[in-house]
Tab-separated table of C-alpha atoms in Angstrom:
chain	number	residue	atom	x	y	z
A	10	MET	CA	0.023	0.139	0.102
A	11	LYS	CA	1.500	3.507	-0.893
A	12	LEU	CA	0.799	6.189	1.412
A	13	SER	CA	0.389	9.645	-0.096
A	14	ALA	CA	2.088	12.862	0.927
A	15	GLU	CA	-1.069	14.045	3.065
A	16	GLU	CA	-1.035	10.464	4.706
A	17	ILE	CA	2.480	10.840	5.501
A	18	LYS	CA	1.923	14.297	6.940
A	19	LYS	CA	-0.987	12.720	9.036
A	20	ILE	CA	1.380	10.178	10.741
A	21	VAL	CA	4.106	12.141	11.421
A	22	LEU	CA	1.560	14.612	13.092
A	23	SER	CA	-0.196	11.798	14.966
A	24	THR	CA	3.610	10.489	16.210
A	25	MET	CA	4.476	13.940	17.407
A	26	VAL	CA	1.408	14.734	19.337
A	27	PHE	CA	1.697	10.681	20.911
A	28	PHE	CA	5.350	11.612	21.897
A	29	MET	CA	4.138	15.200	23.094
A	30	LEU	CA	1.807	13.241	25.168
A	31	LEU	CA	4.037	10.957	26.737
A	32	TYR	CA	6.439	13.611	27.529
A	33	CYS	CA	3.316	15.675	29.354
A	34	TYR	CA	2.236	12.207	31.157
A	35	LYS	CA	5.694	11.432	32.542
A	36	ASN	CA	6.975	15.125	33.554
A	37	MET	CA	3.248	16.621	34.507
A	38	MET	CA	1.765	13.142	36.294
A	39	LEU	CA	4.115	10.483	36.957
A	40	ASP	CA	7.176	12.486	38.291
A	41	ASP	CA	4.693	14.235	40.868
A	42	LEU	CA	3.459	11.262	41.817
A	43	ASN	CA	7.185	9.749	41.884
A	44	GLN	CA	8.217	12.470	44.342
A	45	ARG	CA	5.213	12.020	46.433
A	46	GLU	CA	5.994	8.355	46.705
A	47	ASN	CA	9.762	8.722	47.505
A	48	HIS	CA	8.740	11.509	50.468
A	49	ALA	CA	6.385	8.949	51.720
A	50	HIS	CA	9.077	6.792	51.741
A	51	GLU	CA	11.437	8.591	53.384
A	52	THR	CA	9.251	9.637	56.302
A	53	ILE	CA	8.418	6.021	56.755
A	54	ASP	CA	11.822	4.930	57.093
A	55	SER	CA	12.646	7.560	59.152
A	56	LEU	CA	9.972	7.765	61.443
A	57	THR	CA	9.387	3.708	62.227
A	58	PRO	CA	12.511	3.533	64.330
A	59	GLN	CA	12.122	6.663	66.081
A	60	ILE	CA	8.699	5.623	67.074
A	61	SER	CA	9.938	2.449	67.848
A	62	ASP	CA	12.829	3.966	70.168
A	63	ALA	CA	10.476	6.151	71.555
A	64	GLN	CA	8.228	3.524	72.724
A	65	LYS	CA	11.062	1.694	73.868
A	66	GLN	CA	11.881	4.269	76.408
A	67	ILE	CA	8.565	4.906	77.608
A	68	ASN	CA	8.385	1.409	78.197
A	69	ARG	CA	11.792	1.181	80.074
A	70	THR	CA	10.766	4.376	82.026
A	71	GLU	CA	7.433	2.577	83.135
A	72	VAL	CA	9.768	-0.224	84.407
A	73	LEU	CA	11.472	2.360	86.387
A	74	LYS	CA	8.609	3.827	87.634
A	75	LEU	CA	7.260	0.922	89.160
A	76	LYS	CA	10.690	0.270	91.350
A	77	ALA	CA	10.899	3.673	91.941
A	78	PRO	CA	8.860	3.657	95.296
A	79	ALA	CA	10.699	1.158	96.781
A	80	ASP	CA	14.066	3.230	95.836
A	81	ASN	CA	12.569	6.320	97.390
A	82	GLU	CA	11.197	4.262	100.330
A	83	VAL	CA	14.739	3.703	101.348
A	84	LEU	CA	15.925	7.015	100.464
A	85	ASP	CA	13.289	8.556	102.775
A	86	GLN	CA	13.951	6.468	105.596
A	87	ILE	CA	17.868	7.557	105.281
A	88	LYS	CA	16.841	11.155	104.668
A	89	ALA	CA	14.743	10.753	107.725
A	90	MET	CA	17.405	9.487	109.913
A	91	ILE	CA	19.265	13.306	109.480
A	92	PRO	CA	17.648	15.581	111.684
A	93	PRO	CA	16.999	19.267	110.303
A	94	GLY	CA	19.131	22.236	110.871
A	95	GLU	CA	23.018	22.921	111.528
A	96	PRO	CA	24.481	19.779	112.316
A	97	VAL	CA	26.687	21.682	115.081
A	98	ALA	CA	23.383	22.213	116.682
A	99	TRP	CA	22.451	18.873	117.035
A	100	PHE	CA	25.486	16.467	116.335
A	101	PRO	CA	27.402	17.282	119.777
A	102	PRO	CA	24.392	17.122	121.750
A	103	ARG	CA	23.429	13.774	120.139
A	104	MET	CA	26.456	12.331	120.799
A	105	THR	CA	26.987	13.296	124.370
A	106	ASP	CA	23.554	11.742	125.183
A	107	PHE	CA	24.344	8.641	123.652
A	108	LEU	CA	28.007	8.367	125.198
A	109	LYS	CA	26.243	8.951	128.473
A	110	ARG	CA	23.844	6.528	128.047
A	111	GLN	CA	26.445	4.199	127.363
A	112	GLY	CA	27.951	5.492	130.776
A	113	ILE	CA	30.816	7.332	129.059
A	114	GLU	CA	30.148	11.297	131.220
A	115	LYS	CA	32.958	12.983	130.090
A	116	SER	CA	33.056	13.714	126.299
A	117	SER	CA	33.509	16.869	124.044
A	118	VAL	CA	32.852	16.959	120.486
A	119	HIS	CA	34.665	19.179	117.886
A	120	GLN	CA	33.431	19.756	114.062
A	121	GLY	CA	36.011	18.784	111.805
A	122	SER	CA	36.400	19.519	107.712
A	123	LEU	CA	32.798	19.626	105.402
A	124	ALA	CA	33.020	17.737	102.196
A	125	SER	CA	30.513	17.461	99.712
A	126	ASP	CA	30.557	13.997	97.948
A	127	LYS	CA	30.696	13.676	94.036
A	128	VAL	CA	28.547	10.294	94.722
A	129	LEU	CA	25.923	11.368	96.808
A	130	PRO	CA	24.791	14.639	95.250
A	131	GLY	CA	22.418	16.102	97.853
A	132	PHE	CA	24.540	15.059	100.782
A	133	LYS	CA	27.519	16.104	102.354
A	134	ARG	CA	29.933	14.289	104.620
A	135	ILE	CA	31.251	16.078	107.930
A	136	GLY	CA	33.931	15.107	109.937
A	137	TRP	CA	33.680	15.117	113.736
A	138	SER	CA	36.595	14.809	116.552
A	139	ILE	CA	35.280	13.263	119.951
A	140	ASP	CA	37.115	12.907	122.776
A	141	LEU	CA	36.768	10.876	125.156
A	142	PRO	CA	39.692	11.877	128.900
A	143	ARG	CA	38.361	9.033	130.854
A	144	THR	CA	36.650	5.778	129.899
A	145	GLU	CA	37.384	1.841	130.067
A	146	PHE	CA	38.298	-0.276	127.235
A	147	PHE	CA	35.525	-2.518	127.553
A	148	GLN	CA	32.947	0.340	128.168
A	149	LEU	CA	34.544	1.890	125.062
A	150	ALA	CA	34.488	-0.858	122.889
A	151	ILE	CA	30.564	-1.542	123.843
A	152	ALA	CA	29.907	2.460	123.061
A	153	ILE	CA	31.473	1.980	119.663
A	154	ALA	CA	29.431	-1.155	118.819
A	155	GLY	CA	26.338	0.586	119.831
A	156	LEU	CA	27.306	3.892	117.653
A	157	GLU	CA	28.116	1.718	114.768
A	158	ASN	CA	24.746	-0.401	115.240
A	159	GLU	CA	22.644	2.707	115.762
A	160	GLU	CA	23.750	5.305	114.060
A	161	PRO	CA	23.960	3.978	110.143
A	162	LEU	CA	25.460	7.307	108.792
A	163	ILE	CA	28.164	7.727	111.030
A	164	GLU	CA	31.560	5.859	110.269
A	165	ILE	CA	34.503	5.795	112.496
A	166	THR	CA	37.542	6.851	110.061
A	167	SER	CA	40.112	6.745	112.960
A	168	LEU	CA	40.382	5.397	116.758
A	169	GLN	CA	43.013	6.277	119.355
A	170	ILE	CA	43.321	4.796	122.669
A	171	ASP	CA	45.856	5.147	125.197
A	172	GLU	CA	46.634	4.804	128.819
A	173	SER	CA	45.546	7.373	131.254
A	174	ALA	CA	48.829	8.881	132.861
A	175	ASP	CA	46.980	9.676	136.216
A	176	ASN	CA	45.193	6.488	136.687
A	177	LEU	CA	45.920	2.942	134.816
A	178	GLN	CA	42.616	1.763	135.214
A	179	PHE	CA	41.183	4.150	132.759
A	180	GLN	CA	42.026	5.158	129.235
A	181	HIS	CA	41.951	8.218	126.927
A	182	ALA	CA	40.401	7.910	123.906
A	183	ALA	CA	39.294	9.734	120.635
A	184	LEU	CA	37.720	9.117	117.494
A	185	ASN	CA	37.257	10.607	114.518
A	186	VAL	CA	34.155	9.873	112.886
A	187	ASN	CA	32.363	10.927	109.218
A	188	CYS	CA	28.927	11.975	109.218
A	189	ILE	CA	26.568	11.885	106.367
A	190	ILE	CA	24.157	15.018	106.392
A	191	LYS	CA	21.876	16.426	103.669
A	192	ASP	CA	23.260	19.621	101.817
A	193	GLU	CA	20.702	22.046	102.316
A	194	LYS	CA	21.850	24.102	99.775
A	195	ARG	CA	20.514	22.181	97.129
B	3	MET	CA	-18.973	-18.298	-16.705
B	4	ALA	CA	-21.276	-15.230	-16.447
B	5	LEU	CA	-19.631	-12.171	-16.420
B	6	HIS	CA	-20.035	-9.709	-13.630
B	7	LEU	CA	-19.379	-6.021	-13.893
B	8	ASN	CA	-18.854	-4.055	-10.165
B	9	LEU	CA	-19.882	-0.530	-10.984
B	10	TYR	CA	-19.866	0.527	-7.376
B	11	HIS	CA	-15.707	-0.345	-7.361
B	12	GLU	CA	-14.579	3.429	-7.161
B	13	MET	CA	-17.152	3.951	-3.938
B	14	GLN	CA	-15.824	0.872	-2.749
B	15	LYS	CA	-12.368	1.954	-2.903
B	16	GLN	CA	-13.095	5.275	-1.420
B	17	ALA	CA	-14.776	3.432	1.551
B	18	MET	CA	-11.718	1.195	1.865
B	19	GLN	CA	-9.454	4.449	1.816
B	20	ARG	CA	-11.394	5.746	4.655
B	21	ARG	CA	-11.081	2.449	6.516
B	22	ARG	CA	-7.424	2.387	6.012
B	23	ASP	CA	-7.130	6.118	6.795
B	24	PRO	CA	-3.880	6.217	8.668
B	25	LEU	CA	-4.471	9.250	11.078
B	26	LYS	CA	-7.926	7.709	12.413
B	27	LEU	CA	-6.181	4.487	12.755
B	28	GLY	CA	-3.458	6.593	14.781
B	29	LEU	CA	-6.225	8.294	17.190
B	30	TYR	CA	-7.476	4.771	17.866
B	31	ALA	CA	-4.377	3.233	19.003
B	32	LEU	CA	-4.060	6.774	20.739
B	33	VAL	CA	-7.010	6.157	22.450
B	34	VAL	CA	-5.730	2.514	23.533
B	35	VAL	CA	-2.293	4.052	24.654
B	36	VAL	CA	-3.936	7.013	26.500
B	37	ALA	CA	-6.473	4.349	27.900
B	38	ILE	CA	-3.708	2.154	29.227
B	39	LEU	CA	-1.485	5.395	30.314
B	40	LEU	CA	-4.663	6.720	32.535
B	41	PHE	CA	-5.006	3.027	33.928
B	42	TYR	CA	-1.390	2.784	34.836
B	43	TYR	CA	-1.705	6.596	36.319
B	44	PHE	CA	-4.481	5.782	38.476
B	45	TYR	CA	-3.262	2.547	39.663
B	46	ARG	CA	-0.004	4.546	40.944
B	47	VAL	CA	-2.099	7.083	42.420
B	48	GLU	CA	-3.501	4.419	44.456
B	49	GLN	CA	-0.202	2.875	45.784
B	50	VAL	CA	0.789	6.317	46.589
B	51	HIS	CA	-2.204	7.126	48.241
B	52	VAL	CA	-1.587	4.525	50.709
B	53	LEU	CA	1.930	5.084	51.229
B	54	THR	CA	0.917	8.914	52.047
B	55	THR	CA	-1.730	7.696	54.055
B	56	GLN	CA	0.465	5.413	55.880
B	57	ALA	CA	3.328	8.141	56.312
B	58	ALA	CA	0.778	10.858	57.530
B	59	GLN	CA	-0.445	8.215	59.977
B	60	LEU	CA	2.904	7.905	61.344
B	61	GLU	CA	3.383	11.310	61.598
B	62	SER	CA	0.645	12.099	63.469
B	63	LYS	CA	1.927	9.195	65.832
B	64	TRP	CA	5.173	10.610	66.077
B	65	LYS	CA	3.488	13.875	67.029
B	66	MET	CA	1.608	11.882	69.753
B	67	THR	CA	4.329	9.694	70.953
B	68	GLU	CA	7.729	12.305	70.967
B	69	PRO	CA	6.311	14.576	73.857
B	70	LYS	CA	5.715	11.713	75.860
B	71	ALA	CA	9.095	9.957	74.826
B	72	GLN	CA	10.674	13.624	75.605
B	73	GLU	CA	8.975	13.225	79.327
B	74	ALA	CA	10.150	9.690	79.623
B	75	LEU	CA	13.737	10.322	78.746
B	76	ALA	CA	13.728	13.050	81.261
B	77	LEU	CA	11.815	11.128	84.265
B	78	GLU	CA	14.197	8.332	83.470
B	79	ALA	CA	17.306	10.390	84.431
B	80	GLN	CA	15.592	11.679	87.405
B	81	LEU	CA	14.637	7.855	88.531
B	82	ASN	CA	18.264	6.874	87.985
B	83	ALA	CA	19.761	9.703	89.543
B	84	SER	CA	17.372	8.876	92.564
B	85	VAL	CA	18.596	5.233	92.391
B	86	LYS	CA	22.042	5.845	92.254
B	87	VAL	CA	22.063	8.112	95.201
B	88	LYS	CA	20.411	5.311	97.150
B	89	GLU	CA	22.724	3.049	96.067
B	90	ALA	CA	25.315	5.024	97.146
B	91	LEU	CA	24.100	5.698	100.458
B	92	VAL	CA	23.607	1.902	101.234
B	93	GLN	CA	26.959	1.137	99.684
B	94	ALA	CA	28.015	4.048	102.197
B	95	ILE	CA	26.269	2.466	105.348
B	96	GLU	CA	27.129	-1.194	104.740
B	97	ASN	CA	30.757	-1.018	103.577
B	98	ARG	CA	31.667	1.086	106.558
B	99	PHE	CA	34.600	-0.906	108.817
B	100	TYR	CA	33.291	-1.639	112.046
B	101	TRP	CA	35.839	-1.486	114.376
B	102	ALA	CA	33.937	-3.184	117.455
B	103	PRO	CA	34.814	-6.505	115.950
B	104	LEU	CA	38.165	-5.801	115.895
B	105	LEU	CA	38.343	-4.806	119.452
B	106	GLU	CA	36.657	-7.973	120.316
B	107	LYS	CA	38.783	-10.225	118.736
B	108	ILE	CA	41.714	-7.865	120.291
B	109	GLN	CA	40.476	-8.126	123.279
B	110	ARG	CA	40.647	-11.945	123.132
B	111	THR	CA	44.103	-12.303	121.654
B	112	ILE	CA	46.071	-10.002	124.063
B	113	PRO	CA	47.818	-12.638	126.592
B	114	ALA	CA	48.216	-11.795	130.319
B	115	ASN	CA	52.138	-11.258	129.703
B	116	VAL	CA	51.271	-8.325	126.944
B	117	GLN	CA	49.805	-5.267	127.927
B	118	ILE	CA	48.749	-2.509	125.393
B	119	THR	CA	49.391	0.926	126.645
B	120	SER	CA	48.347	2.903	123.258
B	121	PHE	CA	46.537	1.976	120.027
B	122	ARG	CA	45.960	3.761	117.073
B	123	GLY	CA	43.690	2.987	114.194
B	124	SER	CA	42.573	4.281	110.815
B	125	MET	CA	40.841	3.200	108.058
B	126	ASP	CA	40.367	5.364	104.654
B	127	SER	CA	37.137	4.648	103.263
B	128	VAL	CA	37.921	5.375	99.783
B	129	THR	CA	40.746	2.988	99.155
B	130	GLY	CA	40.000	0.600	101.642
B	131	LYS	CA	43.106	0.442	103.387
B	132	GLY	CA	43.305	0.434	107.455
B	133	MET	CA	46.684	1.050	109.473
B	134	LEU	CA	47.185	-0.019	113.095
B	135	THR	CA	49.628	0.986	115.498
B	136	VAL	CA	49.767	-1.225	119.004
B	137	SER	CA	52.404	-0.241	121.038
B	138	GLY	CA	52.732	-1.965	124.563
B	139	ILE	CA	54.964	-4.010	126.961
B	140	ALA	CA	55.561	-7.560	126.652
B	141	ALA	CA	56.945	-9.718	129.686
B	142	GLY	CA	58.470	-13.232	129.953
B	143	ALA	CA	61.806	-15.257	129.878
B	144	THR	CA	62.425	-14.381	126.300
B	145	PRO	CA	60.444	-10.701	126.103
B	146	ARG	CA	61.087	-10.363	122.707
B	147	LYS	CA	59.961	-13.915	121.693
B	148	VAL	CA	56.549	-13.159	123.545
B	149	ALA	CA	56.369	-9.825	121.664
B	150	GLU	CA	56.934	-11.750	118.045
B	151	ASP	CA	54.307	-14.546	119.233
B	152	PHE	CA	52.194	-11.712	119.707
B	153	ARG	CA	52.616	-10.425	116.641
B	154	THR	CA	52.084	-13.278	114.760
B	155	SER	CA	48.573	-14.311	116.714
B	156	PHE	CA	47.829	-10.424	116.437
B	157	VAL	CA	48.071	-11.052	112.625
B	158	SER	CA	46.455	-14.503	112.603
B	159	LYS	CA	43.765	-13.826	115.128
B	160	CYS	CA	42.811	-10.110	115.030
B	161	LEU	CA	43.309	-9.175	111.170
B	162	GLU	CA	41.980	-12.669	109.522
B	163	GLY	CA	39.899	-12.408	106.810
B	164	PHE	CA	41.262	-9.126	105.729
B	165	ASN	CA	43.284	-8.906	102.491
B	166	LYS	CA	47.105	-7.675	101.881
B	167	VAL	CA	47.903	-7.831	105.621
B	168	ASP	CA	51.312	-6.555	106.543
B	169	SER	CA	52.806	-6.041	110.022
B	170	ASP	CA	56.736	-5.119	111.489
B	171	PHE	CA	57.966	-3.844	114.598
B	172	ALA	CA	58.384	0.098	114.615
B	173	SER	CA	60.418	-0.700	117.745
B	174	LEU	CA	61.382	-2.650	119.957
B	175	GLU	CA	63.193	-2.307	122.872
B	176	ASP	CA	64.625	-4.219	125.913
B	177	SER	CA	63.226	-2.330	129.246
B	178	ASP	CA	65.186	-2.513	132.542
B	179	THR	CA	62.118	-2.940	134.481
B	180	THR	CA	60.885	-6.190	135.708
B	181	VAL	CA	57.355	-7.289	136.235
B	182	GLN	CA	56.064	-9.796	138.552
B	183	LEU	CA	53.836	-12.480	136.749
B	184	ASP	CA	52.516	-15.793	138.493
B	185	GLY	CA	54.990	-14.944	141.392
B	186	LYS	CA	57.840	-14.573	138.778
B	187	ALA	CA	60.151	-11.896	138.234
B	188	LEU	CA	60.102	-11.479	134.410
B	189	SER	CA	62.233	-9.104	131.742
B	190	THR	CA	60.445	-7.209	129.458
B	191	VAL	CA	60.484	-5.040	126.107
B	192	LEU	CA	58.701	-2.210	125.296
B	193	PHE	CA	57.206	-2.869	121.579
B	194	SER	CA	55.677	-0.998	118.947
B	195	LEU	CA	54.023	-2.677	115.807
B	196	GLN	CA	52.649	-1.813	112.885
B	197	PHE	CA	49.924	-3.104	110.781
B	198	GLN	CA	48.503	-2.470	107.653
B	199	PHE	CA	45.826	-4.242	105.926
B	200	SER	CA	42.799	-3.643	103.344
B	201	VAL	CA	39.140	-4.720	103.332
B	202	GLU	CA	38.572	-4.368	99.195
B	203	GLU	CA	38.196	-7.495	97.451
B	204	PRO	CA	41.515	-8.702	95.742
B	205	THR	CA	41.775	-8.284	92.250
B	206	PRO	CA	41.652	-11.785	90.468
B	207	SER	CA	44.571	-12.652	88.761
B	208	PRO	CA	44.890	-12.757	85.106
B	209	THR	CA	44.615	-16.638	83.301
B	210	PRO	CA	47.884	-17.509	82.282
B	211	VAL	CA	48.494	-17.344	78.788
B	212	GLN	CA	49.445	-21.086	78.276
B	213	LYS	CA	46.864	-22.128	80.249
B	214	LEU	CA	44.251	-20.342	78.006
B	215	GLN	CA	45.890	-22.162	75.086
B	216	LYS	CA	45.596	-25.709	76.032
B	217	GLY	CA	42.039	-24.586	77.183
B	218	ALA	CA	41.299	-23.274	73.536
B	219	ARG	CA	43.134	-26.885	71.798
């Protein structure tokens, strides 16, 4: 079949229209769709692990929240052992009373160094020196045992017992202790 | 054979030409292609719609979850800090060095022919290292041996259970004074003993390389 010149023109025209149509279809319709699809994929890929991590974080905190009351109870118990106010106001009388209960009448308590502890935020360690000019070894040992049992926040850091120069029955003792107190400034 | 004359051949030819019009055929083909393309387009639109809906759902979920996660993170830090403080306090209380049991052991260890005149002890709670200085008088037929026996019994009985125990005489001097014990006059020595010990757990020694290699085989 031979095509006439007019028919060839029509075919060429149709082909051009077809390619124009394809061009418009791709650029104006498919590309836009592809962009939206890519954006959606990116959003899904980035948000899925983030949401998963966030959910894990929330679950982890929930577990901690369940354990928190027991921990807080211990912390509150320890805090309740520390009287309010300046330690110099309550520690020396407390020690003097304790030692008198143990049968040691003469004692003097002096404040030593005050240091904050990095491991214990909200608390400080305060040093005290306790001088016992007239005591007996057994009486002192029983008093130390009582102090270590009754006062868990007090730690004896050094201990010195010497014979008394004027009476061999008695000894002279000196204790250095550390006491954990609340840091009121926090 | 009858002769047929087709008087409409020109009209039929024109009709055939109209049917075979390339523009018309091309238009038909174009319509089919456009239909296919449109079908594909709407298929893709649906696919993308599903994805964008999913992304939008995730975004709204993230908007709800993110503040909760931030709150949870802050709360976790707060709770962890509280737990650390509690644990540190409990450790500080439980890891104290107790002097009373040591004094009790010392009281039980000192023999009748030894008298302690001075006792000094210190404990560093950070390093877990302790130090004792015990001074006194030892009496006996061989008072130096009595002092040495006292040193060894002090280490074995009083400092039993501690790590890195070290002891030595800071001084050991003969004394001119004699003491009466069980009706006997005994010569004496003045001694001063120093003890060092540690309450920390001993570090496990590394496994020898040869042993490891044997085990690997």
